[in-house]
Amino acid sequence: LPFQRHHTGETRAEWLRQIRPALSDPGHYFTKVICVEGDARVAYSTESTKSGVAIRYIRAIRGPLAATLMRRALAEVVEACATRSDGDGTWIHCVDSLDPGLTAALVDIGFTRSSVGYSKLVLRGIRELGDVQRLASPFCAIRPEEAERVCWPCKVLSKETATYVVPIRPYWAASLFDRDLAERELFGVKEDVALALENVYYSMSAIDIPEGSRILWYVSDPVQAVRGVSISLGSVRACARDLFRKFSRLGTYTWADLVRHAGDPWRPMVAYRFAFTERLPLAVSWSRFQRFLRARMGRTNPLAGPVRISDEVFADVYRAASDS
């Protein structure tokens, strides 16, 4: 049967017992099959429960894109829950029989081991750390340094999380995270990069962005607006040649692009690794962002490279981008 886990010894009867409830009651279960180039690659089914949402099963056909597609499907479930999450958030519990591939994907998306398997608290907007920890306490404890990743797409204000604004050109923004800009590109974007949750962006900057920090993406001329926010996975500094060898599968840069940018294959650069990118509902213009900087930090900034900003400026930007 499609999506049966033969590699774990799962039998046809076991798989049928798991999928029959969803197939026989489509009004109660939401079931989706994701296809790539016409072939079914991922399937999952969810149902609403008293404590939130249960993922009854989530499977990917084994292959080069299996891990990427599994994470993208989980992110899709999280994003759907976030749109209807109330003040106390929504819990997602994965009750599928776990295998190593699914367990790794769940952890990467911010699920944590809980009393009922693997669970994730989905919240919206901006929250204080104490509020998030209180809401999470029925199922799991959340450490300060992991709060924003575990509760993504919620933004958690705490002294452990710094925010940096990184300027990026429109083409690279389209390739890495901005679907609206990508739709305007004549030649499209790399499929595996567009699907990925983790990406990398190369820079000549001398500034390192620590793991766990936030990145606000300022898309430069002619867009001139803040359009996205990500979580940093850390910075790696090395020569262009070594960075490309290590991260070519994650970035949208070709070797020719990187050499053109660096000017010399042996020139030191920094690779900013990032994940959990959220495209902001509303773009925040250059002039409005500069007003926030002046009001909160007493000065504007030309954004010639990555710049650290205060929690207050980030909160102003994020709220402005979320207003309807």
PDB file of C-alpha atoms in Angstrom:
ATOM      1  CA  LEU A   1       0.000   0.000   0.000  1.00  0.00           C
ATOM      2  CA  PRO A   2       1.204   3.578  -0.601  1.00  0.00           C
ATOM      3  CA  PHE A   3       2.878   5.129   2.464  1.00  0.00           C
ATOM      4  CA  GLN A   4       3.000   1.813   4.356  1.00  0.00           C
ATOM      5  CA  ARG A   5       6.188   1.657   6.418  1.00  0.00           C
ATOM      6  CA  HIS A   6       7.670  -1.549   5.076  1.00  0.00           C
ATOM      7  CA  HIS A   7      11.104  -0.589   6.457  1.00  0.00           C
ATOM      8  CA  THR A   8       9.792  -0.726  10.042  1.00  0.00           C
ATOM      9  CA  GLY A   9       7.898  -3.969   9.563  1.00  0.00           C
ATOM     10  CA  GLU A  10       4.475  -2.339   9.532  1.00  0.00           C
ATOM     11  CA  THR A  11       1.916  -4.756   8.098  1.00  0.00           C
ATOM     12  CA  ARG A  12      -0.811  -4.008   5.587  1.00  0.00           C
ATOM     13  CA  ALA A  13      -3.453  -4.715   8.275  1.00  0.00           C
ATOM     14  CA  GLU A  14      -1.807  -2.283  10.735  1.00  0.00           C
ATOM     15  CA  TRP A  15      -1.653   0.496   8.128  1.00  0.00           C
ATOM     16  CA  LEU A  16      -5.265  -0.065   7.075  1.00  0.00           C
ATOM     17  CA  ARG A  17      -6.427   0.150  10.703  1.00  0.00           C
ATOM     18  CA  GLN A  18      -4.723   3.525  10.933  1.00  0.00           C
ATOM     19  CA  ILE A  19      -6.084   5.095   7.749  1.00  0.00           C
ATOM     20  CA  ARG A  20      -9.612   3.659   7.612  1.00  0.00           C
ATOM     21  CA  PRO A  21     -11.151   6.055  10.176  1.00  0.00           C
ATOM     22  CA  ALA A  22      -9.901   9.082   8.211  1.00  0.00           C
ATOM     23  CA  LEU A  23     -11.011   7.682   4.854  1.00  0.00           C
ATOM     24  CA  SER A  24     -14.464   6.678   6.127  1.00  0.00           C
ATOM     25  CA  ASP A  25     -15.230   9.981   7.877  1.00  0.00           C
ATOM     26  CA  PRO A  26     -13.916  12.884   5.746  1.00  0.00           C
ATOM     27  CA  GLY A  27     -16.203  15.312   7.565  1.00  0.00           C
ATOM     28  CA  HIS A  28     -14.342  14.701  10.828  1.00  0.00           C
ATOM     29  CA  TYR A  29     -10.800  14.243   9.529  1.00  0.00           C
ATOM     30  CA  PHE A  30      -8.788  16.559   7.296  1.00  0.00           C
ATOM     31  CA  THR A  31      -6.697  14.429   4.950  1.00  0.00           C
ATOM     32  CA  LYS A  32      -4.250  15.681   2.357  1.00  0.00           C
ATOM     33  CA  VAL A  33      -1.907  14.109  -0.183  1.00  0.00           C
ATOM     34  CA  ILE A  34       0.928  16.287  -1.471  1.00  0.00           C
ATOM     35  CA  CYS A  35       2.149  15.572  -4.991  1.00  0.00           C
ATOM     36  CA  VAL A  36       5.416  16.551  -6.636  1.00  0.00           C
ATOM     37  CA  GLU A  37       5.473  16.432 -10.438  1.00  0.00           C
ATOM     38  CA  GLY A  38       2.284  14.373 -10.390  1.00  0.00           C
ATOM     39  CA  ASP A  39       3.499  11.741  -7.930  1.00  0.00           C
ATOM     40  CA  ALA A  40       2.060  11.379  -4.405  1.00  0.00           C
ATOM     41  CA  ARG A  41       4.932  12.070  -2.000  1.00  0.00           C
ATOM     42  CA  VAL A  42       3.427  12.982   1.384  1.00  0.00           C
ATOM     43  CA  ALA A  43       0.128  12.149   3.082  1.00  0.00           C
ATOM     44  CA  TYR A  44      -1.230  13.248   6.424  1.00  0.00           C
ATOM     45  CA  SER A  45      -4.505  13.311   8.319  1.00  0.00           C
ATOM     46  CA  THR A  46      -5.550  15.464  11.268  1.00  0.00           C
ATOM     47  CA  GLU A  47      -8.583  15.681  13.516  1.00  0.00           C
ATOM     48  CA  SER A  48      -9.797  18.169  16.104  1.00  0.00           C
ATOM     49  CA  THR A  49      -9.718  16.957  19.715  1.00  0.00           C
ATOM     50  CA  LYS A  50     -10.581  18.434  23.101  1.00  0.00           C
ATOM     51  CA  SER A  51      -6.961  19.431  23.688  1.00  0.00           C
ATOM     52  CA  GLY A  52      -6.272  20.710  20.160  1.00  0.00           C
ATOM     53  CA  VAL A  53      -5.344  18.869  16.970  1.00  0.00           C
ATOM     54  CA  ALA A  54      -4.119  15.304  16.562  1.00  0.00           C
ATOM     55  CA  ILE A  55      -1.965  14.212  13.635  1.00  0.00           C
ATOM     56  CA  ARG A  56      -3.298  10.689  13.109  1.00  0.00           C
ATOM     57  CA  TYR A  57      -0.664   9.846  10.528  1.00  0.00           C
ATOM     58  CA  ILE A  58       1.950  11.611   8.457  1.00  0.00           C
ATOM     59  CA  ARG A  59       4.018   9.709   5.921  1.00  0.00           C
ATOM     60  CA  ALA A  60       6.490  10.507   3.139  1.00  0.00           C
ATOM     61  CA  ILE A  61       7.587   8.298   0.258  1.00  0.00           C
ATOM     62  CA  ARG A  62      11.269   7.572   0.735  1.00  0.00           C
ATOM     63  CA  GLY A  63      13.537   9.558  -1.574  1.00  0.00           C
ATOM     64  CA  PRO A  64      15.867  12.585  -1.804  1.00  0.00           C
ATOM     65  CA  LEU A  65      13.159  15.089  -0.873  1.00  0.00           C
ATOM     66  CA  ALA A  66      11.424  12.943   1.779  1.00  0.00           C
ATOM     67  CA  ALA A  67      12.851  14.757   4.814  1.00  0.00           C
ATOM     68  CA  THR A  68      12.241  18.197   3.296  1.00  0.00           C
ATOM     69  CA  LEU A  69       8.664  17.356   2.325  1.00  0.00           C
ATOM     70  CA  MET A  70       7.908  15.850   5.746  1.00  0.00           C
ATOM     71  CA  ARG A  71       9.031  19.039   7.473  1.00  0.00           C
ATOM     72  CA  ARG A  72       7.101  21.174   4.999  1.00  0.00           C
ATOM     73  CA  ALA A  73       3.915  19.139   5.663  1.00  0.00           C
ATOM     74  CA  LEU A  74       4.342  19.522   9.423  1.00  0.00           C
ATOM     75  CA  ALA A  75       4.904  23.262   8.990  1.00  0.00           C
ATOM     76  CA  GLU A  76       1.692  23.402   6.951  1.00  0.00           C
ATOM     77  CA  VAL A  77      -0.238  21.807   9.828  1.00  0.00           C
ATOM     78  CA  VAL A  78       1.309  24.296  12.263  1.00  0.00           C
ATOM     79  CA  GLU A  79       0.500  27.276  10.028  1.00  0.00           C
ATOM     80  CA  ALA A  80      -3.121  26.107   9.637  1.00  0.00           C
ATOM     81  CA  CYS A  81      -3.495  25.813  13.417  1.00  0.00           C
ATOM     82  CA  ALA A  82      -1.935  29.240  13.923  1.00  0.00           C
ATOM     83  CA  THR A  83      -4.600  30.932  11.795  1.00  0.00           C
ATOM     84  CA  ARG A  84      -7.356  29.727  14.131  1.00  0.00           C
ATOM     85  CA  SER A  85      -5.468  29.603  17.424  1.00  0.00           C
ATOM     86  CA  ASP A  86      -7.175  31.402  20.330  1.00  0.00           C
ATOM     87  CA  GLY A  87      -5.631  33.279  23.236  1.00  0.00           C
ATOM     88  CA  ASP A  88      -4.416  30.140  25.021  1.00  0.00           C
ATOM     89  CA  GLY A  89      -3.062  28.594  21.851  1.00  0.00           C
ATOM     90  CA  THR A  90      -3.642  25.248  20.184  1.00  0.00           C
ATOM     91  CA  TRP A  91      -1.882  21.995  20.992  1.00  0.00           C
ATOM     92  CA  ILE A  92      -0.824  19.656  18.188  1.00  0.00           C
ATOM     93  CA  HIS A  93      -0.158  16.060  19.218  1.00  0.00           C
ATOM     94  CA  CYS A  94       1.365  13.557  16.801  1.00  0.00           C
ATOM     95  CA  VAL A  95      -0.040  10.094  17.532  1.00  0.00           C
ATOM     96  CA  ASP A  96       1.370   8.298  14.491  1.00  0.00           C
ATOM     97  CA  SER A  97       3.639   5.349  15.246  1.00  0.00           C
ATOM     98  CA  LEU A  98       7.004   7.024  15.149  1.00  0.00           C
ATOM     99  CA  ASP A  99      10.008   6.091  13.077  1.00  0.00           C
ATOM    100  CA  PRO A 100      13.396   7.875  13.143  1.00  0.00           C
ATOM    101  CA  GLY A 101      12.598  10.044  10.116  1.00  0.00           C
ATOM    102  CA  LEU A 102       9.343  11.332  11.559  1.00  0.00           C
ATOM    103  CA  THR A 103      10.829  11.838  15.020  1.00  0.00           C
ATOM    104  CA  ALA A 104      13.648  13.955  13.568  1.00  0.00           C
ATOM    105  CA  ALA A 105      11.175  16.022  11.534  1.00  0.00           C
ATOM    106  CA  LEU A 106       8.962  16.626  14.577  1.00  0.00           C
ATOM    107  CA  VAL A 107      11.899  17.818  16.680  1.00  0.00           C
ATOM    108  CA  ASP A 108      13.104  20.117  13.881  1.00  0.00           C
ATOM    109  CA  ILE A 109       9.659  21.751  13.659  1.00  0.00           C
ATOM    110  CA  GLY A 110       9.578  22.415  17.402  1.00  0.00           C
ATOM    111  CA  PHE A 111       7.697  19.415  18.774  1.00  0.00           C
ATOM    112  CA  THR A 112       8.900  18.186  22.146  1.00  0.00           C
ATOM    113  CA  ARG A 113       8.535  14.901  23.972  1.00  0.00           C
ATOM    114  CA  SER A 114       5.413  15.069  26.131  1.00  0.00           C
ATOM    115  CA  SER A 115       3.095  12.920  28.206  1.00  0.00           C
ATOM    116  CA  VAL A 116       1.169  11.935  25.055  1.00  0.00           C
ATOM    117  CA  GLY A 117       4.033  11.484  22.573  1.00  0.00           C
ATOM    118  CA  TYR A 118       5.331  14.511  20.653  1.00  0.00           C
ATOM    119  CA  SER A 119       3.483  17.790  21.115  1.00  0.00           C
ATOM    120  CA  LYS A 120       3.712  21.423  20.066  1.00  0.00           C
ATOM    121  CA  LEU A 121       1.989  24.507  21.446  1.00  0.00           C
ATOM    122  CA  VAL A 122       0.952  26.851  18.629  1.00  0.00           C
ATOM    123  CA  LEU A 123       0.464  30.497  19.559  1.00  0.00           C
ATOM    124  CA  ARG A 124       0.003  33.681  17.569  1.00  0.00           C
ATOM    125  CA  GLY A 125       1.422  37.166  17.948  1.00  0.00           C
ATOM    126  CA  ILE A 126       3.929  38.333  20.546  1.00  0.00           C
ATOM    127  CA  ARG A 127       4.052  36.785  24.015  1.00  0.00           C
ATOM    128  CA  GLU A 128       6.079  37.200  27.172  1.00  0.00           C
ATOM    129  CA  LEU A 129       8.229  34.207  28.143  1.00  0.00           C
ATOM    130  CA  GLY A 130       6.386  33.593  31.431  1.00  0.00           C
ATOM    131  CA  ASP A 131       3.039  33.459  29.642  1.00  0.00           C
ATOM    132  CA  VAL A 132       4.339  30.889  27.165  1.00  0.00           C
ATOM    133  CA  GLN A 133       5.819  28.697  29.893  1.00  0.00           C
ATOM    134  CA  ARG A 134       2.527  28.789  31.836  1.00  0.00           C
ATOM    135  CA  LEU A 135       0.482  27.744  28.813  1.00  0.00           C
ATOM    136  CA  ALA A 136       2.923  24.938  27.959  1.00  0.00           C
ATOM    137  CA  SER A 137       3.064  23.479  31.461  1.00  0.00           C
ATOM    138  CA  PRO A 138       0.180  20.921  31.089  1.00  0.00           C
ATOM    139  CA  PHE A 139       2.221  18.878  28.596  1.00  0.00           C
ATOM    140  CA  CYS A 140       5.863  19.965  28.676  1.00  0.00           C
ATOM    141  CA  ALA A 141       8.398  22.395  30.123  1.00  0.00           C
ATOM    142  CA  ILE A 142       9.920  24.976  27.782  1.00  0.00           C
ATOM    143  CA  ARG A 143      13.424  26.350  28.310  1.00  0.00           C
ATOM    144  CA  PRO A 144      13.898  30.085  27.620  1.00  0.00           C
ATOM    145  CA  GLU A 145      16.431  29.549  24.832  1.00  0.00           C
ATOM    146  CA  GLU A 146      14.078  27.252  22.888  1.00  0.00           C
ATOM    147  CA  ALA A 147      10.763  29.017  23.530  1.00  0.00           C
ATOM    148  CA  GLU A 148      10.432  30.786  20.193  1.00  0.00           C
ATOM    149  CA  ARG A 149      11.357  27.722  18.139  1.00  0.00           C
ATOM    150  CA  VAL A 150       9.048  25.446  20.142  1.00  0.00           C
ATOM    151  CA  CYS A 151       6.105  27.883  19.942  1.00  0.00           C
ATOM    152  CA  TRP A 152       6.693  29.081  16.373  1.00  0.00           C
ATOM    153  CA  PRO A 153       5.127  31.070  14.738  1.00  0.00           C
ATOM    154  CA  CYS A 154       4.646  32.923  18.055  1.00  0.00           C
ATOM    155  CA  LYS A 155       7.318  35.499  18.886  1.00  0.00           C
ATOM    156  CA  VAL A 156       8.534  35.250  22.493  1.00  0.00           C
ATOM    157  CA  LEU A 157      10.033  38.324  24.133  1.00  0.00           C
ATOM    158  CA  SER A 158      12.841  37.419  26.529  1.00  0.00           C
ATOM    159  CA  LYS A 159      16.332  38.594  27.349  1.00  0.00           C
ATOM    160  CA  GLU A 160      17.724  35.425  25.722  1.00  0.00           C
ATOM    161  CA  THR A 161      16.549  36.443  22.228  1.00  0.00           C
ATOM    162  CA  ALA A 162      18.266  39.205  20.227  1.00  0.00           C
ATOM    163  CA  THR A 163      16.932  40.606  16.939  1.00  0.00           C
ATOM    164  CA  TYR A 164      18.958  41.581  13.869  1.00  0.00           C
ATOM    165  CA  VAL A 165      17.790  43.272  10.671  1.00  0.00           C
ATOM    166  CA  VAL A 166      19.510  41.843   7.583  1.00  0.00           C
ATOM    167  CA  PRO A 167      19.249  43.574   4.188  1.00  0.00           C
ATOM    168  CA  ILE A 168      18.650  41.221   1.267  1.00  0.00           C
ATOM    169  CA  ARG A 169      18.148  41.830  -2.456  1.00  0.00           C
ATOM    170  CA  PRO A 170      14.704  41.059  -3.936  1.00  0.00           C
ATOM    171  CA  TYR A 171      15.908  38.140  -6.079  1.00  0.00           C
ATOM    172  CA  TRP A 172      17.438  36.311  -3.121  1.00  0.00           C
ATOM    173  CA  ALA A 173      14.411  37.069  -0.953  1.00  0.00           C
ATOM    174  CA  ALA A 174      12.183  35.559  -3.636  1.00  0.00           C
ATOM    175  CA  SER A 175      14.352  32.465  -3.816  1.00  0.00           C
ATOM    176  CA  LEU A 176      14.664  31.927  -0.077  1.00  0.00           C
ATOM    177  CA  PHE A 177      11.359  32.864   1.485  1.00  0.00           C
ATOM    178  CA  ASP A 178       9.102  35.380  -0.265  1.00  0.00           C
ATOM    179  CA  ARG A 179       6.459  33.640  -2.384  1.00  0.00           C
ATOM    180  CA  ASP A 180       4.946  36.903  -3.617  1.00  0.00           C
ATOM    181  CA  LEU A 181       8.276  38.059  -5.014  1.00  0.00           C
ATOM    182  CA  ALA A 182       8.993  34.575  -6.388  1.00  0.00           C
ATOM    183  CA  GLU A 183       5.815  34.685  -8.460  1.00  0.00           C
ATOM    184  CA  ARG A 184       7.162  37.783 -10.208  1.00  0.00           C
ATOM    185  CA  GLU A 185      10.435  36.079 -11.155  1.00  0.00           C
ATOM    186  CA  LEU A 186      10.602  35.037 -14.795  1.00  0.00           C
ATOM    187  CA  PHE A 187      12.709  31.937 -14.197  1.00  0.00           C
ATOM    188  CA  GLY A 188      11.233  30.770 -10.900  1.00  0.00           C
ATOM    189  CA  VAL A 189      13.232  29.389  -7.978  1.00  0.00           C
ATOM    190  CA  LYS A 190      14.937  26.141  -7.031  1.00  0.00           C
ATOM    191  CA  GLU A 191      12.267  23.697  -5.868  1.00  0.00           C
ATOM    192  CA  ASP A 192      14.281  22.144  -3.037  1.00  0.00           C
ATOM    193  CA  VAL A 193      15.273  25.552  -1.650  1.00  0.00           C
ATOM    194  CA  ALA A 194      11.732  26.914  -1.889  1.00  0.00           C
ATOM    195  CA  LEU A 195      10.382  23.886  -0.012  1.00  0.00           C
ATOM    196  CA  ALA A 196      13.061  23.829   2.661  1.00  0.00           C
ATOM    197  CA  LEU A 197      12.563  25.208   6.137  1.00  0.00           C
ATOM    198  CA  GLU A 198      16.292  25.678   6.676  1.00  0.00           C
ATOM    199  CA  ASN A 199      18.239  27.976   4.362  1.00  0.00           C
ATOM    200  CA  VAL A 200      21.491  29.896   4.238  1.00  0.00           C
ATOM    201  CA  TYR A 201      22.342  33.430   3.149  1.00  0.00           C
ATOM    202  CA  TYR A 202      25.899  34.565   2.372  1.00  0.00           C
ATOM    203  CA  SER A 203      27.259  37.951   3.381  1.00  0.00           C
ATOM    204  CA  MET A 204      30.511  39.907   3.524  1.00  0.00           C
ATOM    205  CA  SER A 205      29.498  41.323   6.903  1.00  0.00           C
ATOM    206  CA  ALA A 206      31.798  41.149   9.930  1.00  0.00           C
ATOM    207  CA  ILE A 207      28.786  40.594  12.198  1.00  0.00           C
ATOM    208  CA  ASP A 208      27.891  37.122  13.481  1.00  0.00           C
ATOM    209  CA  ILE A 209      24.258  36.386  14.330  1.00  0.00           C
ATOM    210  CA  PRO A 210      24.074  33.929  17.248  1.00  0.00           C
ATOM    211  CA  GLU A 211      21.924  30.823  17.154  1.00  0.00           C
ATOM    212  CA  GLY A 212      18.456  31.466  18.546  1.00  0.00           C
ATOM    213  CA  SER A 213      18.421  35.128  17.516  1.00  0.00           C
ATOM    214  CA  ARG A 214      15.686  36.566  15.298  1.00  0.00           C
ATOM    215  CA  ILE A 215      16.356  37.830  11.783  1.00  0.00           C
ATOM    216  CA  LEU A 216      14.126  40.495  10.266  1.00  0.00           C
ATOM    217  CA  TRP A 217      14.577  40.558   6.485  1.00  0.00           C
ATOM    218  CA  TYR A 218      14.706  43.996   4.887  1.00  0.00           C
ATOM    219  CA  VAL A 219      14.256  43.602   1.120  1.00  0.00           C
ATOM    220  CA  SER A 220      16.220  46.346  -0.620  1.00  0.00           C
ATOM    221  CA  ASP A 221      15.461  48.560  -3.629  1.00  0.00           C
ATOM    222  CA  PRO A 222      13.029  48.616  -5.359  1.00  0.00           C
ATOM    223  CA  VAL A 223      10.941  46.866  -2.651  1.00  0.00           C
ATOM    224  CA  GLN A 224      12.382  48.784   0.340  1.00  0.00           C
ATOM    225  CA  ALA A 225      10.411  47.045   3.074  1.00  0.00           C
ATOM    226  CA  VAL A 226      10.708  44.506   5.887  1.00  0.00           C
ATOM    227  CA  ARG A 227       8.971  41.381   4.587  1.00  0.00           C
ATOM    228  CA  GLY A 228       9.961  38.379   6.697  1.00  0.00           C
ATOM    229  CA  VAL A 229      11.250  37.101  10.009  1.00  0.00           C
ATOM    230  CA  SER A 230      13.298  33.961  10.735  1.00  0.00           C
ATOM    231  CA  ILE A 231      15.080  32.217  13.577  1.00  0.00           C
ATOM    232  CA  SER A 232      18.871  32.096  13.296  1.00  0.00           C
ATOM    233  CA  LEU A 233      20.597  28.721  13.383  1.00  0.00           C
ATOM    234  CA  GLY A 234      23.959  30.406  13.792  1.00  0.00           C
ATOM    235  CA  SER A 235      26.714  31.920  11.650  1.00  0.00           C
ATOM    236  CA  VAL A 236      29.619  30.123   9.989  1.00  0.00           C
ATOM    237  CA  ARG A 237      32.653  32.093   8.868  1.00  0.00           C
ATOM    238  CA  ALA A 238      35.054  30.669   6.284  1.00  0.00           C
ATOM    239  CA  CYS A 239      36.306  31.294   2.752  1.00  0.00           C
ATOM    240  CA  ALA A 240      33.731  31.331  -0.033  1.00  0.00           C
ATOM    241  CA  ARG A 241      34.965  28.009  -1.415  1.00  0.00           C
ATOM    242  CA  ASP A 242      34.543  26.161   1.898  1.00  0.00           C
ATOM    243  CA  LEU A 243      31.162  27.731   2.635  1.00  0.00           C
ATOM    244  CA  PHE A 244      29.822  26.683  -0.752  1.00  0.00           C
ATOM    245  CA  ARG A 245      31.010  23.110  -0.248  1.00  0.00           C
ATOM    246  CA  LYS A 246      29.266  22.977   3.110  1.00  0.00           C
ATOM    247  CA  PHE A 247      26.000  24.773   2.334  1.00  0.00           C
ATOM    248  CA  SER A 248      25.339  24.599  -1.412  1.00  0.00           C
ATOM    249  CA  ARG A 249      22.333  22.316  -0.800  1.00  0.00           C
ATOM    250  CA  LEU A 250      20.728  24.984   1.416  1.00  0.00           C
ATOM    251  CA  GLY A 251      21.401  28.269  -0.356  1.00  0.00           C
ATOM    252  CA  THR A 252      20.083  29.506  -3.672  1.00  0.00           C
ATOM    253  CA  TYR A 253      23.494  30.875  -4.716  1.00  0.00           C
ATOM    254  CA  THR A 254      25.333  29.038  -7.497  1.00  0.00           C
ATOM    255  CA  TRP A 255      29.118  28.827  -7.374  1.00  0.00           C
ATOM    256  CA  ALA A 256      29.302  31.587 -10.001  1.00  0.00           C
ATOM    257  CA  ASP A 257      26.997  33.774  -7.876  1.00  0.00           C
ATOM    258  CA  LEU A 258      29.145  33.285  -4.799  1.00  0.00           C
ATOM    259  CA  VAL A 259      32.443  33.983  -6.564  1.00  0.00           C
ATOM    260  CA  ARG A 260      30.923  37.104  -8.109  1.00  0.00           C
ATOM    261  CA  HIS A 261      29.771  38.223  -4.660  1.00  0.00           C
ATOM    262  CA  ALA A 262      33.052  37.443  -2.880  1.00  0.00           C
ATOM    263  CA  GLY A 263      35.394  38.472  -5.706  1.00  0.00           C
ATOM    264  CA  ASP A 264      37.822  35.720  -4.667  1.00  0.00           C
ATOM    265  CA  PRO A 265      37.090  32.040  -3.798  1.00  0.00           C
ATOM    266  CA  TRP A 266      39.457  32.298  -0.823  1.00  0.00           C
ATOM    267  CA  ARG A 267      37.980  35.499   0.571  1.00  0.00           C
ATOM    268  CA  PRO A 268      36.393  35.138   4.047  1.00  0.00           C
ATOM    269  CA  MET A 269      32.604  35.384   4.180  1.00  0.00           C
ATOM    270  CA  VAL A 270      29.836  34.509   6.617  1.00  0.00           C
ATOM    271  CA  ALA A 271      26.944  32.134   6.026  1.00  0.00           C
ATOM    272  CA  TYR A 272      23.840  33.027   8.004  1.00  0.00           C
ATOM    273  CA  ARG A 273      21.859  29.858   8.646  1.00  0.00           C
ATOM    274  CA  PHE A 274      18.174  30.392   9.340  1.00  0.00           C
ATOM    275  CA  ALA A 275      14.877  28.534   9.583  1.00  0.00           C
ATOM    276  CA  PHE A 276      11.223  28.936  10.641  1.00  0.00           C
ATOM    277  CA  THR A 277      10.742  31.811   8.244  1.00  0.00           C
ATOM    278  CA  GLU A 278       7.445  33.668   8.361  1.00  0.00           C
ATOM    279  CA  ARG A 279       6.507  35.975   5.515  1.00  0.00           C
ATOM    280  CA  LEU A 280       4.888  38.983   7.164  1.00  0.00           C
ATOM    281  CA  PRO A 281       1.234  39.619   6.229  1.00  0.00           C
ATOM    282  CA  LEU A 282       1.975  43.291   5.588  1.00  0.00           C
ATOM    283  CA  ALA A 283       5.269  44.772   4.422  1.00  0.00           C
ATOM    284  CA  VAL A 284       6.722  47.446   6.714  1.00  0.00           C
ATOM    285  CA  SER A 285       8.141  50.265   4.592  1.00  0.00           C
ATOM    286  CA  TRP A 286      11.597  51.787   4.934  1.00  0.00           C
ATOM    287  CA  SER A 287      10.209  55.092   6.227  1.00  0.00           C
ATOM    288  CA  ARG A 288       8.009  53.424   8.833  1.00  0.00           C
ATOM    289  CA  PHE A 289      10.854  51.205  10.029  1.00  0.00           C
ATOM    290  CA  GLN A 290      13.115  54.248  10.358  1.00  0.00           C
ATOM    291  CA  ARG A 291      10.444  55.992  12.444  1.00  0.00           C
ATOM    292  CA  PHE A 292      10.380  53.010  14.810  1.00  0.00           C
ATOM    293  CA  LEU A 293      14.171  53.144  15.122  1.00  0.00           C
ATOM    294  CA  ARG A 294      14.186  56.853  15.906  1.00  0.00           C
ATOM    295  CA  ALA A 295      11.362  56.586  18.443  1.00  0.00           C
ATOM    296  CA  ARG A 296      12.813  53.582  20.310  1.00  0.00           C
ATOM    297  CA  MET A 297      16.596  53.866  19.840  1.00  0.00           C
ATOM    298  CA  GLY A 298      17.043  57.585  19.197  1.00  0.00           C
ATOM    299  CA  ARG A 299      18.543  57.250  15.719  1.00  0.00           C
ATOM    300  CA  THR A 300      17.914  55.922  12.232  1.00  0.00           C
ATOM    301  CA  ASN A 301      20.152  53.452  10.356  1.00  0.00           C
ATOM    302  CA  PRO A 302      21.005  53.118   6.638  1.00  0.00           C
ATOM    303  CA  LEU A 303      20.981  49.273   6.873  1.00  0.00           C
ATOM    304  CA  ALA A 304      24.207  48.832   4.943  1.00  0.00           C
ATOM    305  CA  GLY A 305      24.576  45.458   6.679  1.00  0.00           C
ATOM    306  CA  PRO A 306      23.125  43.438   9.560  1.00  0.00           C
ATOM    307  CA  VAL A 307      22.076  45.630  12.490  1.00  0.00           C
ATOM    308  CA  ARG A 308      20.930  44.640  15.968  1.00  0.00           C
ATOM    309  CA  ILE A 309      17.712  46.305  17.142  1.00  0.00           C
ATOM    310  CA  SER A 310      15.880  46.437  20.442  1.00  0.00           C
ATOM    311  CA  ASP A 311      12.950  44.243  21.486  1.00  0.00           C
ATOM    312  CA  GLU A 312      10.766  47.338  21.360  1.00  0.00           C
ATOM    313  CA  VAL A 313      11.604  48.034  17.713  1.00  0.00           C
ATOM    314  CA  PHE A 314      10.996  44.402  16.799  1.00  0.00           C
ATOM    315  CA  ALA A 315       7.628  44.440  18.569  1.00  0.00           C
ATOM    316  CA  ASP A 316       6.655  47.644  16.742  1.00  0.00           C
ATOM    317  CA  VAL A 317       7.602  46.157  13.370  1.00  0.00           C
ATOM    318  CA  TYR A 318       5.912  42.820  13.983  1.00  0.00           C
ATOM    319  CA  ARG A 319       2.679  44.405  15.200  1.00  0.00           C
ATOM    320  CA  ALA A 320       2.650  46.838  12.274  1.00  0.00           C
ATOM    321  CA  ALA A 321       3.127  43.903   9.881  1.00  0.00           C
ATOM    322  CA  SER A 322       0.242  42.009  11.495  1.00  0.00           C
ATOM    323  CA  ASP A 323      -2.363  44.781  11.583  1.00  0.00           C
ATOM    324  CA  SER A 324      -5.387  44.188   9.383  1.00  0.00           C
TER     325      SER A 324
END
